[in-house]
CSV table of C-alpha atoms and ligand atoms in Angstrom, one decimal:
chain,number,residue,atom,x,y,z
A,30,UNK,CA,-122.9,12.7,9.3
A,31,UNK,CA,-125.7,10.8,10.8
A,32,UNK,CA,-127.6,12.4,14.3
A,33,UNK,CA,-129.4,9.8,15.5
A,34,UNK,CA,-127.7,7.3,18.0
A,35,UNK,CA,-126.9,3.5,17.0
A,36,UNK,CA,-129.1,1.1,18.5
A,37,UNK,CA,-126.4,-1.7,20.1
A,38,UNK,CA,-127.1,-5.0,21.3
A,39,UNK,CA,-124.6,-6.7,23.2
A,40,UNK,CA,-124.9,-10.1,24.5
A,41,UNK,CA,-122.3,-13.1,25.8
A,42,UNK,CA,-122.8,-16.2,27.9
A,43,UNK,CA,-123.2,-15.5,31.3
A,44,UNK,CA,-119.9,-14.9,32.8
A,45,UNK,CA,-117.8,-13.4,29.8
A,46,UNK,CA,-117.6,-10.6,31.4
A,47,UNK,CA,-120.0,-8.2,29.6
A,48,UNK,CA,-121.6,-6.4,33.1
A,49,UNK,CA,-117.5,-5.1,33.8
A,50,UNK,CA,-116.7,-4.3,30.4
A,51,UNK,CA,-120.1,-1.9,29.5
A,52,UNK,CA,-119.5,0.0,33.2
A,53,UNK,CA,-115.3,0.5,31.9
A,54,UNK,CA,-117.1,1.5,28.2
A,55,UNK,CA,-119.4,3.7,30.2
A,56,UNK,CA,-117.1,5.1,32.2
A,57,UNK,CA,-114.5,5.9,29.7
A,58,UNK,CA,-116.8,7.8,27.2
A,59,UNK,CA,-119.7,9.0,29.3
A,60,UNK,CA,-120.7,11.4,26.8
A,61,UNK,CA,-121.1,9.1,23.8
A,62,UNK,CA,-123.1,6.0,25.2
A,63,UNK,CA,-126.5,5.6,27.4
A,64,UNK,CA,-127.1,1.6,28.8
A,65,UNK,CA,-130.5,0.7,28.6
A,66,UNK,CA,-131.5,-0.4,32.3
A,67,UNK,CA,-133.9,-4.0,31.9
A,68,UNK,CA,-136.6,-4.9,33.6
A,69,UNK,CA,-136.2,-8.4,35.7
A,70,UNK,CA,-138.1,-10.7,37.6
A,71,UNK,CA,-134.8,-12.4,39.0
A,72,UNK,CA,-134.4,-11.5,42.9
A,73,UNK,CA,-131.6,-9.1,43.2
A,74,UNK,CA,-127.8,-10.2,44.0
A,75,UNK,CA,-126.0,-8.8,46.7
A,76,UNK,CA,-125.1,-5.1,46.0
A,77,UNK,CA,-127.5,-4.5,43.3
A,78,UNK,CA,-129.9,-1.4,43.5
A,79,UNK,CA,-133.2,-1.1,42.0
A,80,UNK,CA,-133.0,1.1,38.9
A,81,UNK,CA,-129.1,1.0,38.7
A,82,UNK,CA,-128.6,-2.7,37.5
A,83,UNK,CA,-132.0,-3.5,37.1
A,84,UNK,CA,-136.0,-2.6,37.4
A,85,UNK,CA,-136.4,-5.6,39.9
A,86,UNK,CA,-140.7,-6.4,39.3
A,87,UNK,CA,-143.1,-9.2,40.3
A,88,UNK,CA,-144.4,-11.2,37.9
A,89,UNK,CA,-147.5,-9.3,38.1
A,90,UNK,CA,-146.0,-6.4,37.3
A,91,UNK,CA,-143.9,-7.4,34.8
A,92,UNK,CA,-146.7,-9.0,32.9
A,93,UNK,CA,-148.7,-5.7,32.9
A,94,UNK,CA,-145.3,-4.3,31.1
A,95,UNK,CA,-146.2,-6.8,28.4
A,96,UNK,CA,-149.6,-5.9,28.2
A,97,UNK,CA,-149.2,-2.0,27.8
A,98,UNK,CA,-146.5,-2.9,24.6
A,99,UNK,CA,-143.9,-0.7,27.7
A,100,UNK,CA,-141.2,-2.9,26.3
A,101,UNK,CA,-139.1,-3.6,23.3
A,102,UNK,CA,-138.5,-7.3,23.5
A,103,UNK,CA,-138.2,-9.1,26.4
A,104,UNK,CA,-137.6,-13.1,27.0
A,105,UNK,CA,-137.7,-15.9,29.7
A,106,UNK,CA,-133.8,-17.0,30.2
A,107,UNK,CA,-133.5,-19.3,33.5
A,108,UNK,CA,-136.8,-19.1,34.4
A,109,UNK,CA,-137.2,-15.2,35.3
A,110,UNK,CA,-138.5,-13.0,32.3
A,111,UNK,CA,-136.3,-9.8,31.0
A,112,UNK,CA,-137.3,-7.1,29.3
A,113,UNK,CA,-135.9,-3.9,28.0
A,114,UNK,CA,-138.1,-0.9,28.6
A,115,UNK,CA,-139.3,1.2,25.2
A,116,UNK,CA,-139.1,4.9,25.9
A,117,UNK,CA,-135.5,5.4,27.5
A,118,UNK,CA,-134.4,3.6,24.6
A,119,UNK,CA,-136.4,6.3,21.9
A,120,UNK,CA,-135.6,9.3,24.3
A,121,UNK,CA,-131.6,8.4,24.2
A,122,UNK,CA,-131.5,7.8,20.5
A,123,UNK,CA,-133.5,10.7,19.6
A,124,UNK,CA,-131.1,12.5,21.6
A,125,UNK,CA,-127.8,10.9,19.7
A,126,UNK,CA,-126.6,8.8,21.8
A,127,UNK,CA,-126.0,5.3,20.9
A,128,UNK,CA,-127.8,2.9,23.5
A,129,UNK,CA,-126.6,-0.7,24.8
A,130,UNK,CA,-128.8,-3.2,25.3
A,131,UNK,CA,-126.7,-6.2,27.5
A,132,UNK,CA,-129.3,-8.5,26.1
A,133,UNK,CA,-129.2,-12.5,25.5
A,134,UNK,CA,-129.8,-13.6,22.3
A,135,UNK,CA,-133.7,-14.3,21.9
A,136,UNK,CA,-134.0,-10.9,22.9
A,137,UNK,CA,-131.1,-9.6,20.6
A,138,UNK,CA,-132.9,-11.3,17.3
A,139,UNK,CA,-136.1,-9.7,18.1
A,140,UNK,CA,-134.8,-6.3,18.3
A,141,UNK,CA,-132.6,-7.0,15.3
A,142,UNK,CA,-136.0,-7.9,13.4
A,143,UNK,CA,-138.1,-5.3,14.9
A,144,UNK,CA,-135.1,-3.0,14.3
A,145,UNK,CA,-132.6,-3.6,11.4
A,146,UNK,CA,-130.5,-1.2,11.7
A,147,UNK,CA,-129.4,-2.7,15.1
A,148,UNK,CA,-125.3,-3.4,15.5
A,149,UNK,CA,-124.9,-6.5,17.2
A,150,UNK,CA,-121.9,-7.8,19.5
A,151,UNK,CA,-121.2,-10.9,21.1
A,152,UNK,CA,-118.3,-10.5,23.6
A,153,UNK,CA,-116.5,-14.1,24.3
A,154,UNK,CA,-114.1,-15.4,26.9
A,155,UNK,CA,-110.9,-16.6,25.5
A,156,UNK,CA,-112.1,-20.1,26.1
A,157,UNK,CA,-114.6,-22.4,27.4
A,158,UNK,CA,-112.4,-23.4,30.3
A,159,UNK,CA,-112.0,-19.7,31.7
A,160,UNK,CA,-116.0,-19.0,31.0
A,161,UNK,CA,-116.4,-21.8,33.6
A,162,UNK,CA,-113.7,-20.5,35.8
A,163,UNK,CA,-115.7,-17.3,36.1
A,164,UNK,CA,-118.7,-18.4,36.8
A,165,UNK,CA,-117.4,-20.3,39.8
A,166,UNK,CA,-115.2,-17.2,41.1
A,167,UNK,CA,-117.6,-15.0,40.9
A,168,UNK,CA,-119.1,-16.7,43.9
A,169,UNK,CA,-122.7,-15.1,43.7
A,170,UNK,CA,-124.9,-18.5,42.3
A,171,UNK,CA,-125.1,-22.1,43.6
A,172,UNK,CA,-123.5,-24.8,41.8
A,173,UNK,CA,-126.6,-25.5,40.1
A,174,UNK,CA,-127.4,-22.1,38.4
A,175,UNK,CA,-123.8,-22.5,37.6
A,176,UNK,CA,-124.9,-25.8,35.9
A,177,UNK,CA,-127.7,-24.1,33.7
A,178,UNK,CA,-125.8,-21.2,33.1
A,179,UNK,CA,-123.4,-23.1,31.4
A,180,UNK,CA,-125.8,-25.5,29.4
A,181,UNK,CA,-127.5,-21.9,28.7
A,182,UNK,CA,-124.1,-21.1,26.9
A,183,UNK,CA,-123.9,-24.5,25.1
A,184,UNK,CA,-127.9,-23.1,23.5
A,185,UNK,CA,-126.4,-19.4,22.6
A,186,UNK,CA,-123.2,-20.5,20.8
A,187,UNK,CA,-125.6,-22.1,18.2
A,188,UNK,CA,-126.3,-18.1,17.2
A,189,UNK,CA,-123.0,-16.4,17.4
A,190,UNK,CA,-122.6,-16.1,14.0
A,191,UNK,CA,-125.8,-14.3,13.7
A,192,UNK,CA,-124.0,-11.5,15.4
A,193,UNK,CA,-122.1,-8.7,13.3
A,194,UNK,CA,-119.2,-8.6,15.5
A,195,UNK,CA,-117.4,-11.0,18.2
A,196,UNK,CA,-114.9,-9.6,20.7
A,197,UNK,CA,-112.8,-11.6,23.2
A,198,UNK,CA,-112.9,-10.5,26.7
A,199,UNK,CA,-109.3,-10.9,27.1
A,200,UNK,CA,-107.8,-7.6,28.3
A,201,UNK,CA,-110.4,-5.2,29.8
A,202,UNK,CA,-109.0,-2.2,28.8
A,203,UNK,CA,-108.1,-3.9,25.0
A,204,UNK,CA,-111.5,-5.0,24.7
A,205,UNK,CA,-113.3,-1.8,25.7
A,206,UNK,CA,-111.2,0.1,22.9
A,207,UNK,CA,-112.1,-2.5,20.3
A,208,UNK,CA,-116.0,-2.4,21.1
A,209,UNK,CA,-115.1,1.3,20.9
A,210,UNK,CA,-113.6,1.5,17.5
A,211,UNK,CA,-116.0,-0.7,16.0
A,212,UNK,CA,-119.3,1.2,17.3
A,213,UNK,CA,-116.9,4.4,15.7
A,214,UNK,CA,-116.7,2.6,12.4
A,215,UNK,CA,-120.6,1.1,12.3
A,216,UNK,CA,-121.5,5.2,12.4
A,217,UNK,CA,-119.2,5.9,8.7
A,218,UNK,CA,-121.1,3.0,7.6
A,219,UNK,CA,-122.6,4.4,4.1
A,220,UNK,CA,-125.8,3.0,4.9
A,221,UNK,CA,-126.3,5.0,7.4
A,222,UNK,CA,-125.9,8.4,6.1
A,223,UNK,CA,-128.1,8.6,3.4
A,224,UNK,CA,-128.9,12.2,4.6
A,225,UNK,CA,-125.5,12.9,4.0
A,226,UNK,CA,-125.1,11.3,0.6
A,227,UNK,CA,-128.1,13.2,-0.8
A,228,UNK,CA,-127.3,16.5,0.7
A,229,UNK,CA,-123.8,15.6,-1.2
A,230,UNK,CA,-125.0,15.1,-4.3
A,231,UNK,CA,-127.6,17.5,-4.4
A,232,UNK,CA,-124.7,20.2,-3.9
A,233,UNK,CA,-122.2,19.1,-6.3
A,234,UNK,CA,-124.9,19.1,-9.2
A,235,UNK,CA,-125.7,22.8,-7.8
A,236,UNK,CA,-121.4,23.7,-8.4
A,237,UNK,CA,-121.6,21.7,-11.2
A,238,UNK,CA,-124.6,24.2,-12.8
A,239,UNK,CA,-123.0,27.3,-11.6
B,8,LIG,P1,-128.3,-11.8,34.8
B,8,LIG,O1,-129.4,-12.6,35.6
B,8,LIG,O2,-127.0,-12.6,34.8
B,8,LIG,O3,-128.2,-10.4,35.2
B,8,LIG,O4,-128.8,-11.8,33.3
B,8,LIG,C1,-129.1,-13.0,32.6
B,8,LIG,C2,-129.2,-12.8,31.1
B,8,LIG,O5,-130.3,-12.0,30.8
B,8,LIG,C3,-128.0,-12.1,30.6
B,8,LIG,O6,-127.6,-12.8,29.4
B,8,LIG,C4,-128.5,-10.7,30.2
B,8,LIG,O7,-127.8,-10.2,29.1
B,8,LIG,C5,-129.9,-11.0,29.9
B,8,LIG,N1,-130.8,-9.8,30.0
B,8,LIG,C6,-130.7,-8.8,30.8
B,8,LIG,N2,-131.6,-7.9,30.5
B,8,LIG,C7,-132.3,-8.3,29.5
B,8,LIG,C8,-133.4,-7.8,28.7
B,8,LIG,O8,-134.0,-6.7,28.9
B,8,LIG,N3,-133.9,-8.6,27.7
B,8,LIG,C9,-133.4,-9.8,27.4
B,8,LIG,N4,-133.9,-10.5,26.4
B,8,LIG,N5,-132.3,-10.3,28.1
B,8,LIG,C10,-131.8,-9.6,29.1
């Protein structure tokens, strides 16, 4: 069956939970995964490291990223720029492992453009109520990032159903086995095995002619 990794994209409103559930999906299957690591002009929270959560870059920087075609995609979202960086991504695949991209969703379509072949999820919280919930406990952002955050949400649900799959952020543990099994499925997908098929029929004509 097919060698090359899947390309993933997984995006969610701010708050759904996606940052917890791709370190448990990381965690849990190490061998099968790599998680693309973004570029960000956003100042870092507390706790994050550069090069773990993000590349944290100046403007200036960042820009030149653009300029020398270093990145995939890459998009403004609440006035900082994001981008994901080119050759981890080709290294990782060429080396079978399917890659995540925790993108939002002007980034997403552009890779899915760029790249067809791209699976991608959206991971929701049960409900609006609880994605707001969140976003407060999580205590890192003022009241009025919260704010744009949330109108930010009220902009991506318009393109949900451009996504392949949803999955509820419910259950941690249910939810990283689902994102599991469906990434499992996406690689029997027929579509992506044409090697496979060929080599398949070439060899039954060959038993057929012996
Ligand atoms: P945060 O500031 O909460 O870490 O991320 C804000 C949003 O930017 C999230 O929806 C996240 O998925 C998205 N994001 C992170 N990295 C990238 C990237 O490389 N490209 C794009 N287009 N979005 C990104």
């Amino acid at each position: 069956m097919n060698e090359r990794g899947i390309l993933i994209v997984v995006s969610g409103f701010s708050g759904a939970g996606k940052g917890t559930l791709m370190k448990r999906l990381l965690e849990k299957y190490e061998e099968r995964y790599a998680l693309s690591v973004s570029a960000t002009t956003r100042q870092p929270r507390e706790g994050e490291c550069d090069g773990i959560e993000y590349f944290f870059k100046t403007k200036e920087e960042f820009e030149k990223m653009i300029a020398k075609e270093e990145l995939i995609e890459y998009a403004r979202y609440v006035e900082n720029y994001y981008g994901t960086p080119r050759a981890y991504v080709e290294q990782m695949l060429e080396a079978g492992k399917d890659v995540i991209l925790e993108i939002e969703i002007q980034g997403a379509l552009k890779v899915k453009k760029a790249f067809p072949d791209t699976l991608l999820l959206f991971v929701v919280p049960p409900s609006a109520e609880e994605l707001k919930h969140r976003l407060v406990g999580r205590g890192t952002e003022s009241m009025e990032v919260i704010e744009s955050r949330l109108k930010r949400a009220v902009e991506e649900s318009d393109g949900m159903e451009q996504y392949d799959y949803l999955i509820v952020n419910d259950d941690l543990e249910i939810c990283v086995e689902e994102m599991h099994q469906i990434i499992c499925g996406e690689h029997h997908r027929s579509s992506r095995n044409m090697g496979f098929i060929q080599q398949m029929k070439e060899e039954l004509k060959d038993l057929k002619g012996e």
